[in-house]
């Protein structure tokens, strides 16, 4: 049995610890308490920002590093046709992915990418669910960028003639050490990552220019090799249409050459300048990176296809996973080849930096805002530790094998680019730009084809992505439920009429919680009569009615604007929030702070199944309002003497 009267006559809540130990303080460094219940996608201002070309190097370590294995993948997939197939990949890059992400940069300039665009396509919980699914594919692409790049770096280590032979058979250990070193870089701070990225990209591209240039020079000096390549094409394929058809069939296997675009948008907050300058910088970043990579892809595929025998690309061959390194050793000597290996190892290892940066930019802006992650997920260092641990587990699970990770990586990359193309297509259509919508629709169809073919050929990628999705959804549901009784309100604003109604009350501040129905004189008269009768309120003391309507219950927190009105002679405060109990609690605390009085709020006791009531609260923002309001107040204000009083009759 529940007694009428106050619900606050019990043990006070335990206050939060006044301080943190040094380890906790270091982990949570940069965690801003004022952002605990931040709403919306507000403007981000990182501690440091950089010119667009420096930020390009951070994303470029992912994109450019694929030169370490992309020519070999193309040769294995298409044989002598690899230059032609790579040309189609370049066309998809320049006329598909590039214009798509240039559009995404303009419409989502705060680094949230296509996910932010798609979030608004579906209302309420459906939009949140779509984001959670897409975050699963983001995790797949970015985590496998870290593991696959580190694994390929290890392959370059063990294949180099000057490295100890004892490293053979220790690929997993070497890969884990590289991943741990990457995590250590990010634990130190983003500035170290940017500085290293600029140096690594400059050195790597310079060495590749030498290697590819030497390869093309060898092709020019040995025209017989070109004749042999042309003969292989004419004898292997009936004509140009057959070559085009085969190239399109193998195109999904080359999808790793499209990586880097999503991170190019994710790091936009790091680009120096205001919002417009950041958009221009991001577009320059994306265009420059795509043009550089396209040139290297075509030239390298042409040189490697002509100069390297096909059997060397096979597993166990000297060019397996390291085609350009093979050319460096073959034509420029082992010493230069070793320098090239070291540069490739470094950039492949550091390719995980762009993926880590993408994760650190995207995850804290969604899951904590949804209330679907622990509060510490807003800090950088705990996330770095979590992502590093996941990468280590995946490395062990896949035995650090590059080829076995390729399917999952390609699935994540294609899914992200496809979602971006779909988002831009819908955006252009809604803007009335039908011609642009049709163009991006064609791009989405091509990417959809590539995604489906990749999944059919290598279904493990989809299975792993779905595991990430499942883990994210389950974690999000548990976190949302456990954090539901936080205050969950950002900014509170009372309009002049509401302030006037509050200031007119000289005595105790008594608030009647009213679920608005007809809002006619009879409704207010009956509610006031019941409150005064059940709670023995003096007839001459004024009261305020507080009416809360639920807007989007899927939002974890919301800003509140309280509107005052005198309706049928009664003082009424109206507000729209994401839920009823937390909104009432927040307004009561705000009234206490601005008036210096401890408010009293009066409810009717609600009957019904408590489980159903809790589900209504979590999903629709209602439920058993009185005890939930009291619990939110108890957590927000540990001192019962200062806590607004909750009464139930």
Coordinates of C-alpha atoms in Angstrom, one line a residue:
X1 CA 0.0 0.0 0.0
X2 CA 1.2 3.5 -0.9
X3 CA 0.6 6.2 1.6
X4 CA -0.7 9.6 0.4
X5 CA 1.6 12.5 0.9
X6 CA 5.3 13.0 0.3
X7 CA 7.4 10.4 -1.4
X8 CA 10.6 12.0 -0.1
X9 CA 10.7 10.7 3.5
X10 CA 13.4 8.1 3.0
X11 CA 17.1 7.8 2.7
X12 CA 18.9 10.5 0.7
X13 CA 20.7 9.5 -2.5
X14 CA 24.4 8.9 -2.3
X15 CA 26.3 11.9 -3.6
X16 CA 28.8 11.5 -6.3
X17 CA 32.4 11.3 -5.4
X18 CA 34.0 14.7 -5.0
X19 CA 37.2 13.7 -6.8
X20 CA 38.8 11.2 -9.1
X21 CA 42.0 9.2 -8.8
X22 CA 44.8 10.2 -11.2
X23 CA 44.1 7.3 -13.7
X24 CA 40.4 8.2 -13.9
X25 CA 41.2 11.8 -14.3
X26 CA 43.7 11.1 -17.1
X27 CA 41.2 8.8 -18.9
X28 CA 38.4 11.4 -18.7
X29 CA 40.5 14.4 -19.5
X30 CA 38.6 16.7 -21.8
X31 CA 35.2 15.4 -20.7
X32 CA 33.0 18.5 -20.3
X33 CA 30.3 18.3 -17.6
X34 CA 28.2 20.9 -19.4
X35 CA 27.8 18.6 -22.4
X36 CA 26.4 15.8 -20.3
X37 CA 22.9 16.4 -21.7
X38 CA 23.8 18.4 -24.8
X39 CA 21.1 18.2 -27.4
X40 CA 21.3 18.2 -31.1
X41 CA 24.4 18.3 -33.3
X42 CA 26.0 21.5 -32.1
X43 CA 29.0 23.1 -33.6
X44 CA 32.3 21.3 -32.7
X45 CA 35.4 23.3 -32.0
X46 CA 38.4 21.0 -31.5
X47 CA 41.3 22.2 -29.4
X48 CA 43.5 22.3 -32.6
X49 CA 42.6 22.7 -36.2
X50 CA 44.7 22.3 -39.2
X51 CA 45.0 23.3 -42.9
X52 CA 43.0 21.1 -45.2
X53 CA 46.1 19.6 -46.8
X54 CA 47.4 18.4 -43.4
X55 CA 44.1 16.9 -42.5
X56 CA 44.1 15.2 -46.0
X57 CA 47.2 13.4 -44.9
X58 CA 45.4 11.9 -41.9
X59 CA 42.7 10.5 -44.2
X60 CA 45.2 9.8 -46.9
X61 CA 47.2 7.3 -44.9
X62 CA 44.1 5.1 -45.2
X63 CA 43.4 5.9 -48.9
X64 CA 47.0 6.1 -50.2
X65 CA 48.2 3.1 -48.3
X66 CA 46.0 0.8 -50.4
X67 CA 48.7 1.1 -53.0
X68 CA 50.5 -1.4 -50.9
X69 CA 48.1 -4.2 -51.9
X70 CA 45.6 -2.8 -54.4
X71 CA 47.7 -3.6 -57.6
X72 CA 48.1 -7.1 -56.4
X73 CA 44.4 -7.5 -55.7
X74 CA 43.5 -6.2 -59.1
X75 CA 46.0 -8.5 -60.8
X76 CA 44.6 -11.6 -59.0
X77 CA 41.0 -10.6 -59.7
X78 CA 41.4 -9.6 -63.4
X79 CA 44.8 -10.9 -64.6
X80 CA 46.1 -9.0 -67.7
X81 CA 42.8 -7.1 -67.6
X82 CA 43.7 -5.4 -64.3
X83 CA 44.5 -2.0 -65.9
X84 CA 41.1 -1.9 -67.6
X85 CA 39.3 -3.0 -64.4
X86 CA 41.3 -0.4 -62.4
X87 CA 40.2 2.2 -64.9
X88 CA 36.6 1.4 -64.1
X89 CA 37.4 1.8 -60.4
X90 CA 38.9 5.2 -61.1
X91 CA 35.8 6.2 -63.0
X92 CA 33.6 5.1 -60.1
X93 CA 35.9 7.1 -57.8
X94 CA 35.9 10.3 -59.8
X95 CA 32.3 10.3 -61.1
X96 CA 30.7 8.4 -58.3
X97 CA 32.2 8.5 -54.8
X98 CA 33.9 11.9 -55.2
X99 CA 30.8 13.9 -56.2
X100 CA 28.8 12.0 -53.6
X101 CA 31.0 12.9 -50.7
X102 CA 31.5 16.5 -52.0
X103 CA 27.7 16.8 -51.6
X104 CA 27.8 15.1 -48.2
X105 CA 30.5 17.6 -47.0
X106 CA 28.2 20.5 -47.8
X107 CA 25.1 19.0 -46.2
X108 CA 26.8 17.5 -43.1
X109 CA 29.8 19.8 -42.4
X110 CA 30.2 18.9 -38.7
X111 CA 31.8 15.5 -39.6
X112 CA 28.8 13.3 -39.1
X113 CA 28.7 12.3 -42.8
X114 CA 25.9 10.5 -44.6
X115 CA 24.7 9.0 -41.3
X116 CA 23.4 12.4 -40.1
X117 CA 21.6 12.9 -43.5
X118 CA 19.9 9.5 -43.3
X119 CA 19.0 9.9 -39.6
X120 CA 16.4 12.5 -40.6
X121 CA 14.7 10.3 -43.2
X122 CA 12.8 8.2 -40.7
X123 CA 11.0 9.6 -37.7
X124 CA 11.5 8.8 -34.0
X125 CA 12.8 5.4 -33.1
X126 CA 13.1 4.2 -36.7
X127 CA 15.6 6.9 -37.4
X128 CA 17.6 5.9 -34.4
X129 CA 17.5 2.3 -35.4
X130 CA 18.8 3.2 -38.9
X131 CA 21.7 5.1 -37.3
X132 CA 22.6 2.1 -35.1
X133 CA 22.6 -0.2 -38.1
X134 CA 24.8 2.2 -40.1
X135 CA 27.1 2.5 -37.1
X136 CA 27.6 -1.2 -37.3
X137 CA 28.9 -0.9 -40.8
X138 CA 31.0 2.1 -39.8
X139 CA 32.6 0.0 -37.1
X140 CA 33.1 -2.8 -39.6
X141 CA 34.9 -0.6 -42.1
X142 CA 36.9 1.4 -39.6
X143 CA 37.9 -1.5 -37.3
X144 CA 38.9 -3.6 -40.3
X145 CA 40.9 -0.7 -41.7
X146 CA 43.0 -0.9 -38.5
X147 CA 43.4 -4.6 -38.5
X148 CA 43.9 -5.3 -42.2
X149 CA 46.4 -2.4 -42.6
X150 CA 48.4 -3.6 -39.6
X151 CA 48.3 -7.2 -40.9
X152 CA 49.5 -6.1 -44.4
X153 CA 52.2 -4.1 -42.7
X154 CA 53.3 -7.2 -40.9
X155 CA 53.4 -9.1 -44.3
X156 CA 55.8 -6.5 -45.6
X157 CA 57.9 -6.9 -42.5
X158 CA 58.3 -10.7 -42.7
X159 CA 58.9 -10.7 -46.5
X160 CA 61.7 -8.2 -46.5
X161 CA 65.1 -10.0 -46.9
X162 CA 66.8 -7.8 -44.2
X163 CA 64.3 -8.5 -41.4
X164 CA 65.0 -11.5 -39.1
X165 CA 63.7 -14.8 -40.4
X166 CA 62.5 -15.5 -36.8
X167 CA 59.5 -13.2 -37.5
X168 CA 58.0 -15.8 -39.8
X169 CA 55.2 -17.4 -38.0
X170 CA 54.8 -14.5 -35.6
X171 CA 52.5 -12.5 -37.7
X172 CA 49.8 -12.2 -35.1
X173 CA 52.1 -11.0 -32.4
X174 CA 53.7 -8.4 -34.7
X175 CA 50.3 -7.2 -35.9
X176 CA 49.1 -6.8 -32.3
X177 CA 52.2 -4.8 -31.4
X178 CA 51.5 -2.4 -34.3
X179 CA 47.9 -2.0 -33.2
X180 CA 48.9 -1.3 -29.6
X181 CA 51.5 1.3 -30.8
X182 CA 48.7 3.0 -32.8
X183 CA 46.5 3.2 -29.8
X184 CA 49.3 4.7 -27.8
X185 CA 49.7 7.5 -30.4
X186 CA 46.0 8.4 -29.9
X187 CA 46.2 8.2 -26.1
X188 CA 48.9 10.9 -26.3
X189 CA 46.7 13.1 -28.5
X190 CA 45.5 14.0 -31.9
X191 CA 48.4 16.5 -32.7
X192 CA 50.9 13.7 -32.7
X193 CA 48.8 11.8 -35.2
X194 CA 48.5 14.7 -37.6
X195 CA 52.3 15.4 -37.5
X196 CA 53.2 11.8 -38.2
X197 CA 50.6 11.5 -41.0
X198 CA 52.0 14.5 -42.9
X199 CA 55.5 13.0 -42.8
X200 CA 54.4 9.5 -43.7
X201 CA 52.2 10.6 -46.6
X202 CA 54.9 12.9 -48.1
X203 CA 57.6 10.2 -47.9
X204 CA 55.3 7.4 -49.2
X205 CA 54.0 9.3 -52.2
X206 CA 57.5 10.4 -53.1
X207 CA 58.8 6.9 -53.0
X208 CA 55.8 5.6 -55.0
X209 CA 56.4 8.3 -57.6
X210 CA 59.9 6.9 -58.0
X211 CA 58.8 3.3 -58.1
X212 CA 55.9 3.8 -60.5
X213 CA 58.0 6.1 -62.7
X214 CA 60.8 3.5 -62.9
X215 CA 58.2 0.9 -63.7
X216 CA 56.7 2.9 -66.6
X217 CA 60.2 3.7 -67.8
X218 CA 60.9 -0.1 -68.0
X219 CA 57.7 -0.5 -69.9
X220 CA 58.7 2.2 -72.4
X221 CA 62.2 0.7 -72.8
X222 CA 60.8 -2.9 -73.4
X223 CA 58.0 -2.6 -75.9
X224 CA 58.0 -6.3 -76.3
X225 CA 56.4 -6.6 -72.8
X226 CA 53.6 -4.4 -74.0
X227 CA 53.1 -6.5 -77.0
X228 CA 52.9 -9.6 -74.8
X229 CA 50.3 -7.9 -72.6
X230 CA 48.2 -6.9 -75.6
X231 CA 48.4 -10.4 -77.0
X232 CA 47.2 -11.8 -73.7
X233 CA 44.2 -9.5 -73.9
X234 CA 43.3 -10.3 -77.5
X235 CA 43.6 -14.1 -76.9
X236 CA 41.9 -14.1 -73.6
X237 CA 38.8 -12.0 -74.6
X238 CA 36.7 -11.9 -77.7
X239 CA 36.6 -8.2 -77.9
X240 CA 36.2 -4.9 -76.0
X241 CA 32.7 -5.7 -74.8
X242 CA 33.9 -8.9 -73.2
X243 CA 36.7 -6.9 -71.5
X244 CA 34.2 -4.4 -70.2
X245 CA 31.9 -7.1 -69.0
X246 CA 34.6 -9.0 -67.1
X247 CA 35.9 -5.7 -65.6
X248 CA 32.5 -4.9 -64.3
X249 CA 32.2 -8.4 -62.8
X250 CA 35.5 -8.0 -60.9
X251 CA 34.9 -4.4 -59.9
X252 CA 33.5 -5.3 -56.4
X253 CA 36.7 -7.1 -55.6
X254 CA 38.6 -3.8 -56.1
X255 CA 36.4 -1.9 -53.7
X256 CA 39.2 -1.5 -51.1
X257 CA 40.5 1.2 -53.5
X258 CA 37.5 3.3 -52.5
X259 CA 38.3 3.6 -48.8
X260 CA 39.0 6.9 -47.2
X261 CA 36.0 9.0 -48.4
X262 CA 34.0 8.6 -45.2
X263 CA 36.9 9.5 -43.0
X264 CA 37.5 12.5 -45.3
X265 CA 34.2 13.8 -44.1
X266 CA 34.5 12.6 -40.5
X267 CA 37.6 14.7 -39.9
X268 CA 36.0 17.9 -41.1
X269 CA 35.9 19.4 -37.6
X270 CA 39.7 19.3 -37.7
X271 CA 39.9 21.6 -40.7
X272 CA 40.8 25.1 -39.9
X273 CA 38.2 27.9 -40.5
X274 CA 34.5 28.6 -40.0
X275 CA 31.8 26.4 -41.4
X276 CA 32.0 27.6 -45.0
X277 CA 35.8 27.5 -45.0
X278 CA 35.6 24.0 -43.6
X279 CA 33.3 22.9 -46.4
X280 CA 35.6 24.3 -49.1
X281 CA 38.6 22.7 -47.3
X282 CA 36.9 19.3 -47.2
X283 CA 36.0 19.5 -50.9
X284 CA 39.6 20.3 -51.7
X285 CA 40.7 17.5 -49.5
X286 CA 38.5 14.9 -51.2
X287 CA 39.2 16.1 -54.7
X288 CA 43.0 16.3 -54.3
X289 CA 43.1 12.9 -52.6
X290 CA 41.0 11.3 -55.3
X291 CA 43.0 12.7 -58.2
X292 CA 46.3 11.7 -56.6
X293 CA 45.1 8.2 -55.9
X294 CA 43.5 7.8 -59.4
X295 CA 46.7 8.6 -61.1
X296 CA 48.7 6.2 -59.0
X297 CA 46.1 3.4 -59.3
X298 CA 46.1 3.5 -63.1
X299 CA 49.9 3.8 -63.5
X300 CA 50.7 1.2 -60.9
X301 CA 48.2 -1.4 -62.3
X302 CA 49.6 -0.9 -65.8
X303 CA 53.2 -1.2 -64.7
X304 CA 52.7 -4.2 -62.4
X305 CA 50.4 -6.1 -64.9
X306 CA 53.1 -5.8 -67.6
X307 CA 56.3 -6.2 -65.5
X308 CA 55.3 -8.9 -63.0
X309 CA 54.6 -12.5 -64.0
X310 CA 51.1 -13.6 -62.9
X311 CA 52.4 -16.4 -60.8
X312 CA 54.2 -14.0 -58.5
X313 CA 50.9 -12.4 -57.5
X314 CA 49.6 -15.8 -56.2
X315 CA 49.8 -16.7 -52.6
X316 CA 53.4 -17.4 -51.7
X317 CA 54.7 -15.4 -54.7
X318 CA 57.2 -12.6 -54.2
X319 CA 54.6 -10.0 -55.3
X320 CA 51.7 -11.3 -53.2
X321 CA 50.3 -8.3 -51.3
X322 CA 53.3 -6.2 -52.2
X323 CA 53.4 -5.6 -56.0
X324 CA 55.0 -2.2 -55.9
X325 CA 57.5 -3.4 -53.3
X326 CA 58.4 -6.2 -55.7
X327 CA 59.2 -3.6 -58.4
X328 CA 61.2 -1.5 -56.0
X329 CA 63.5 -4.5 -55.1
X330 CA 63.6 -5.8 -58.7
X331 CA 64.6 -2.6 -60.5
X332 CA 66.0 -0.2 -57.8
X333 CA 67.8 -2.7 -55.6
X334 CA 67.3 -4.2 -52.2
X335 CA 68.5 -1.1 -50.3
X336 CA 66.0 1.2 -52.0
X337 CA 63.4 -1.6 -51.8
X338 CA 64.0 -1.8 -48.0
X339 CA 63.5 1.9 -47.7
X340 CA 60.2 1.5 -49.7
X341 CA 59.2 -1.4 -47.4
X342 CA 59.8 0.6 -44.3
X343 CA 57.7 3.5 -45.7
X344 CA 54.9 1.1 -46.7
X345 CA 55.0 -0.6 -43.3
X346 CA 54.7 2.7 -41.6
X347 CA 51.9 4.1 -43.6
X348 CA 50.0 0.8 -43.6
X349 CA 50.3 0.7 -39.8
X350 CA 49.3 4.3 -39.5
X351 CA 46.3 3.8 -41.9
X352 CA 44.5 2.8 -38.8
X353 CA 44.9 6.4 -37.6
X354 CA 42.4 7.7 -40.1
X355 CA 40.0 4.9 -39.1
X356 CA 40.5 5.6 -35.4
X357 CA 39.9 9.3 -36.1
X358 CA 36.7 8.5 -37.9
X359 CA 35.5 6.4 -35.0
X360 CA 36.4 9.1 -32.4
X361 CA 34.6 11.7 -34.4
X362 CA 31.4 9.8 -35.1
X363 CA 30.6 7.5 -32.1
X364 CA 30.7 10.2 -29.4
X365 CA 28.3 12.3 -31.4
X366 CA 25.6 9.7 -31.7
X367 CA 25.4 7.1 -28.9
X368 CA 25.9 9.4 -26.0
X369 CA 23.4 11.9 -27.5
X370 CA 20.9 9.1 -27.7
X371 CA 21.6 8.0 -24.2
X372 CA 22.8 4.8 -25.7
X373 CA 26.3 4.7 -24.3
X374 CA 28.0 5.2 -20.9
X375 CA 28.7 8.8 -20.0
X376 CA 32.5 8.1 -20.3
X377 CA 32.0 7.5 -24.1
X378 CA 32.1 11.2 -24.6
X379 CA 35.8 11.1 -23.6
X380 CA 38.5 10.2 -26.1
X381 CA 40.9 7.9 -24.2
X382 CA 38.4 5.3 -23.0
X383 CA 37.1 5.0 -26.6
X384 CA 40.6 4.5 -27.9
X385 CA 41.1 1.7 -25.4
X386 CA 37.9 0.0 -26.4
X387 CA 38.5 0.3 -30.1
X388 CA 42.1 -1.0 -29.7
X389 CA 40.9 -4.0 -27.7
X390 CA 38.4 -4.9 -30.4
X391 CA 41.0 -4.6 -33.1
X392 CA 43.3 -7.0 -31.1
X393 CA 40.5 -9.5 -30.7
X394 CA 39.7 -9.4 -34.5
X395 CA 43.4 -9.8 -35.3
X396 CA 43.6 -12.9 -33.2
X397 CA 40.3 -14.3 -34.6
X398 CA 41.5 -13.8 -38.3
X399 CA 45.1 -14.9 -37.5
X400 CA 46.3 -11.6 -39.0
X401 CA 45.6 -12.8 -42.6
X402 CA 45.0 -10.0 -45.0
X403 CA 42.9 -11.9 -47.6
X404 CA 40.5 -13.3 -45.0
X405 CA 39.8 -9.7 -43.7
X406 CA 39.3 -8.2 -47.1
X407 CA 35.6 -9.3 -47.5
X408 CA 34.5 -7.7 -44.2
X409 CA 36.5 -4.6 -45.0
X410 CA 35.0 -4.2 -48.5
X411 CA 31.5 -4.8 -47.2
X412 CA 31.8 -2.0 -44.7
X413 CA 33.4 0.4 -47.3
X414 CA 30.7 -0.3 -49.9
X415 CA 27.9 -0.1 -47.4
X416 CA 29.0 3.4 -46.3
X417 CA 29.5 4.8 -49.8
X418 CA 26.1 3.3 -50.8
X419 CA 24.4 4.9 -47.9
X420 CA 26.0 8.2 -48.8
X421 CA 24.8 8.0 -52.4
X422 CA 21.3 7.1 -51.2
X423 CA 21.2 10.0 -48.8
X424 CA 22.4 12.5 -51.4
X425 CA 19.9 11.1 -54.0
X426 CA 16.9 11.6 -51.6
X427 CA 18.2 15.0 -50.5
X428 CA 18.5 16.3 -54.1
X429 CA 15.0 14.9 -54.9
X430 CA 13.5 16.7 -51.9
X431 CA 15.2 19.9 -53.0
X432 CA 13.5 19.6 -56.3
X433 CA 16.7 19.0 -58.2
X434 CA 15.5 16.1 -60.1
X435 CA 18.3 15.8 -62.7
X436 CA 20.9 15.7 -59.9
X437 CA 18.7 13.2 -58.0
X438 CA 18.7 10.9 -61.1
X439 CA 22.5 11.2 -61.5
X440 CA 23.1 10.2 -57.9
X441 CA 20.5 7.5 -58.2
X442 CA 22.5 5.9 -61.0
X443 CA 25.6 6.1 -58.7
X444 CA 23.6 4.4 -55.9
X445 CA 22.5 1.6 -58.3
X446 CA 26.1 0.9 -59.4
X447 CA 27.3 0.9 -55.7
X448 CA 24.4 -1.3 -54.8
X449 CA 25.4 -3.8 -57.5
X450 CA 28.9 -3.8 -56.2
X451 CA 27.7 -4.3 -52.6
X452 CA 25.4 -7.2 -53.4
X453 CA 28.0 -9.0 -55.5
X454 CA 30.6 -8.6 -52.8
X455 CA 28.2 -9.9 -50.2
X456 CA 27.3 -12.9 -52.4
X457 CA 30.9 -13.8 -53.1
X458 CA 32.2 -13.1 -49.6
X459 CA 29.3 -13.4 -47.1
X460 CA 31.6 -13.3 -44.1
X461 CA 31.7 -9.5 -44.4
X462 CA 27.9 -9.2 -43.9
X463 CA 28.0 -11.7 -41.0
X464 CA 30.6 -9.7 -39.2
X465 CA 28.9 -6.4 -39.9
X466 CA 25.7 -7.8 -38.4
X467 CA 27.6 -8.9 -35.3
X468 CA 28.7 -5.3 -34.9
X469 CA 25.1 -4.1 -35.4
X470 CA 23.8 -6.6 -32.8
X471 CA 26.5 -5.6 -30.3
X472 CA 25.7 -1.9 -30.8
X473 CA 22.0 -2.4 -30.6
X474 CA 22.1 -4.5 -27.4
X475 CA 24.6 -2.2 -25.7
X476 CA 22.5 0.8 -26.7
X477 CA 19.3 -0.6 -25.3
X478 CA 20.9 -1.5 -22.0
X479 CA 22.6 1.8 -21.7
X480 CA 19.4 3.7 -22.6
X481 CA 17.4 1.8 -20.0
X482 CA 20.0 2.3 -17.2
X483 CA 20.4 6.0 -17.9
X484 CA 16.7 6.8 -18.3
X485 CA 16.3 8.4 -14.9
X486 CA 19.1 11.0 -15.5
X487 CA 17.8 14.6 -15.7
X488 CA 18.0 14.5 -19.5
X489 CA 17.4 18.2 -20.1
X490 CA 19.6 20.7 -21.8
X491 CA 18.7 24.4 -21.7
X492 CA 15.5 25.6 -20.0
X493 CA 13.8 28.9 -21.0
X494 CA 10.7 30.5 -19.5
X495 CA 8.9 33.0 -21.7
X496 CA 7.8 36.3 -20.2
X497 CA 4.3 35.1 -19.5
X498 CA 5.6 32.1 -17.6
X499 CA 8.0 34.2 -15.6
X500 CA 5.2 36.6 -14.7
X501 CA 2.9 33.8 -13.5
X502 CA 5.6 32.4 -11.3
X503 CA 6.6 35.7 -9.8
X504 CA 3.0 36.5 -9.0
X505 CA 2.9 33.7 -6.4
X506 CA 4.1 35.1 -3.0
X507 CA 3.6 32.0 -0.9
X508 CA 4.6 28.4 -1.3
X509 CA 5.2 27.3 -4.9
X510 CA 2.5 24.6 -5.5
X511 CA 2.4 22.9 -8.9
X512 CA -0.4 20.5 -10.1
X513 CA 0.8 18.1 -12.8
X514 CA -1.9 18.0 -15.4
X515 CA -2.2 15.7 -18.4
X516 CA -3.9 18.0 -20.9
X517 CA -7.1 16.7 -22.3
X518 CA -10.0 19.1 -23.2
X519 CA -8.3 22.0 -21.4
X520 CA -11.8 23.4 -20.6
X521 CA -12.9 25.1 -17.3
X522 CA -14.4 21.9 -16.0
X523 CA -11.0 20.0 -16.4
X524 CA -9.0 22.6 -14.4
X525 CA -11.7 23.1 -11.8
X526 CA -11.9 19.3 -11.1
X527 CA -8.1 18.9 -11.0
X528 CA -7.7 21.8 -8.6
X529 CA -10.6 20.5 -6.4
X530 CA -9.1 17.0 -6.2
X531 CA -5.6 18.3 -5.4
X532 CA -6.8 20.6 -2.6
X533 CA -9.0 17.9 -1.1
X534 CA -6.5 15.1 -1.3
X535 CA -3.5 17.1 -0.1
X536 CA -5.3 19.5 2.3
X537 CA -4.2 22.6 0.5
X538 CA -5.6 25.9 1.8
X539 CA -8.2 27.3 -0.5
X540 CA -6.6 30.7 -0.7
X541 CA -3.2 29.6 -1.8
X542 CA -2.6 30.0 -5.5
X543 CA -1.4 27.0 -7.6
X544 CA 0.3 26.5 -11.0
X545 CA -0.8 23.9 -13.5
X546 CA 2.1 22.2 -15.4
X547 CA 1.2 20.5 -18.6
X548 CA 3.9 18.4 -20.5
X549 CA 3.3 17.1 -24.0
X550 CA 5.8 14.6 -25.4
X551 CA 7.4 15.5 -28.7
X552 CA 10.0 12.9 -30.0
X553 CA 10.2 10.3 -27.2
X554 CA 13.2 8.7 -29.0
X555 CA 15.4 11.8 -28.1
X556 CA 17.3 11.2 -24.9
X557 CA 17.4 14.8 -23.9
X558 CA 15.8 18.0 -25.1
X559 CA 15.9 21.8 -24.6
X560 CA 12.8 23.1 -22.9
X561 CA 10.8 26.3 -23.6
X562 CA 8.1 26.9 -20.9
X563 CA 5.1 28.9 -22.1
X564 CA 2.8 30.6 -19.7
X565 CA -0.9 31.4 -20.1
X566 CA -3.9 32.3 -18.1
X567 CA -6.6 29.9 -19.2
X568 CA -10.2 30.2 -17.9
X569 CA -8.7 32.0 -14.9
X570 CA -6.1 29.4 -14.1
X571 CA -2.3 29.8 -14.2
X572 CA -0.9 27.3 -16.7
X573 CA 2.7 26.4 -17.7
X574 CA 3.0 24.5 -20.9
X575 CA 6.1 22.7 -22.2
X576 CA 7.0 20.1 -24.8
X577 CA 9.8 17.6 -23.9
X578 CA 11.1 14.1 -24.8
X579 CA 9.4 12.6 -21.8
X580 CA 7.1 13.6 -19.0
X581 CA 8.8 12.7 -15.6
X582 CA 12.3 14.0 -16.5
X583 CA 10.8 17.2 -17.9
X584 CA 8.7 17.9 -14.8
X585 CA 11.8 17.2 -12.6
X586 CA 13.9 19.6 -14.6
X587 CA 11.3 22.4 -14.4
X588 CA 10.9 21.9 -10.7
X589 CA 14.6 22.2 -10.1
X590 CA 14.7 25.3 -12.3
X591 CA 11.8 26.9 -10.4
X592 CA 13.7 26.3 -7.2
X593 CA 16.9 27.9 -8.5
X594 CA 15.2 31.0 -9.9
X595 CA 12.8 31.6 -7.0
X596 CA 14.7 30.3 -4.0
X597 CA 11.6 28.3 -3.0
X598 CA 11.3 24.5 -2.8
X599 CA 8.4 23.6 -5.1
X600 CA 5.8 21.1 -4.3
X601 CA 4.3 19.0 -7.1
X602 CA 1.0 17.1 -6.9
X603 CA 0.0 14.0 -8.8
X604 CA -2.8 11.5 -8.9
X605 CA -1.6 8.0 -8.3
X606 CA -1.6 5.9 -11.5
X607 CA -2.7 2.2 -11.5
X608 CA -1.7 -0.6 -13.9
X609 CA 0.9 -3.1 -14.8
X610 CA 4.3 -1.7 -13.7
X611 CA 6.2 -3.5 -16.5
X612 CA 4.0 -1.9 -19.1
X613 CA 4.3 1.4 -17.4
X614 CA 8.1 1.2 -17.5
X615 CA 8.0 0.3 -21.2
X616 CA 5.7 3.2 -21.9
X617 CA 8.2 5.4 -20.2
X618 CA 11.2 4.1 -22.1
X619 CA 9.5 4.1 -25.5
X620 CA 6.9 6.8 -25.4
X621 CA 8.0 9.1 -22.6
X622 CA 5.0 8.5 -20.3
X623 CA 4.5 5.6 -17.9
X624 CA 4.1 5.8 -14.1
X625 CA 5.0 9.5 -13.8
X626 CA 4.9 10.3 -10.0
X627 CA 7.5 7.7 -8.8
X628 CA 9.7 8.3 -11.9
X629 CA 9.7 12.0 -11.3
X630 CA 10.6 11.5 -7.7
X631 CA 13.5 9.1 -8.8
X632 CA 14.9 11.7 -11.3
X633 CA 14.8 14.3 -8.6
X634 CA 16.5 12.0 -6.1
X635 CA 19.4 11.4 -8.5
X636 CA 19.6 15.0 -9.5
X637 CA 19.5 16.5 -6.0
X638 CA 21.0 14.2 -3.3
X639 CA 20.0 16.6 -0.4
X640 CA 16.4 16.0 0.6
X641 CA 16.2 19.4 2.2
X642 CA 16.8 21.1 -1.2
X643 CA 14.9 18.6 -3.3
X644 CA 11.5 19.6 -4.7
X645 CA 8.7 17.7 -2.9
X646 CA 6.6 15.1 -4.7
X647 CA 3.1 14.4 -3.4
X648 CA 0.7 11.7 -4.7
X649 CA -3.0 11.5 -3.9

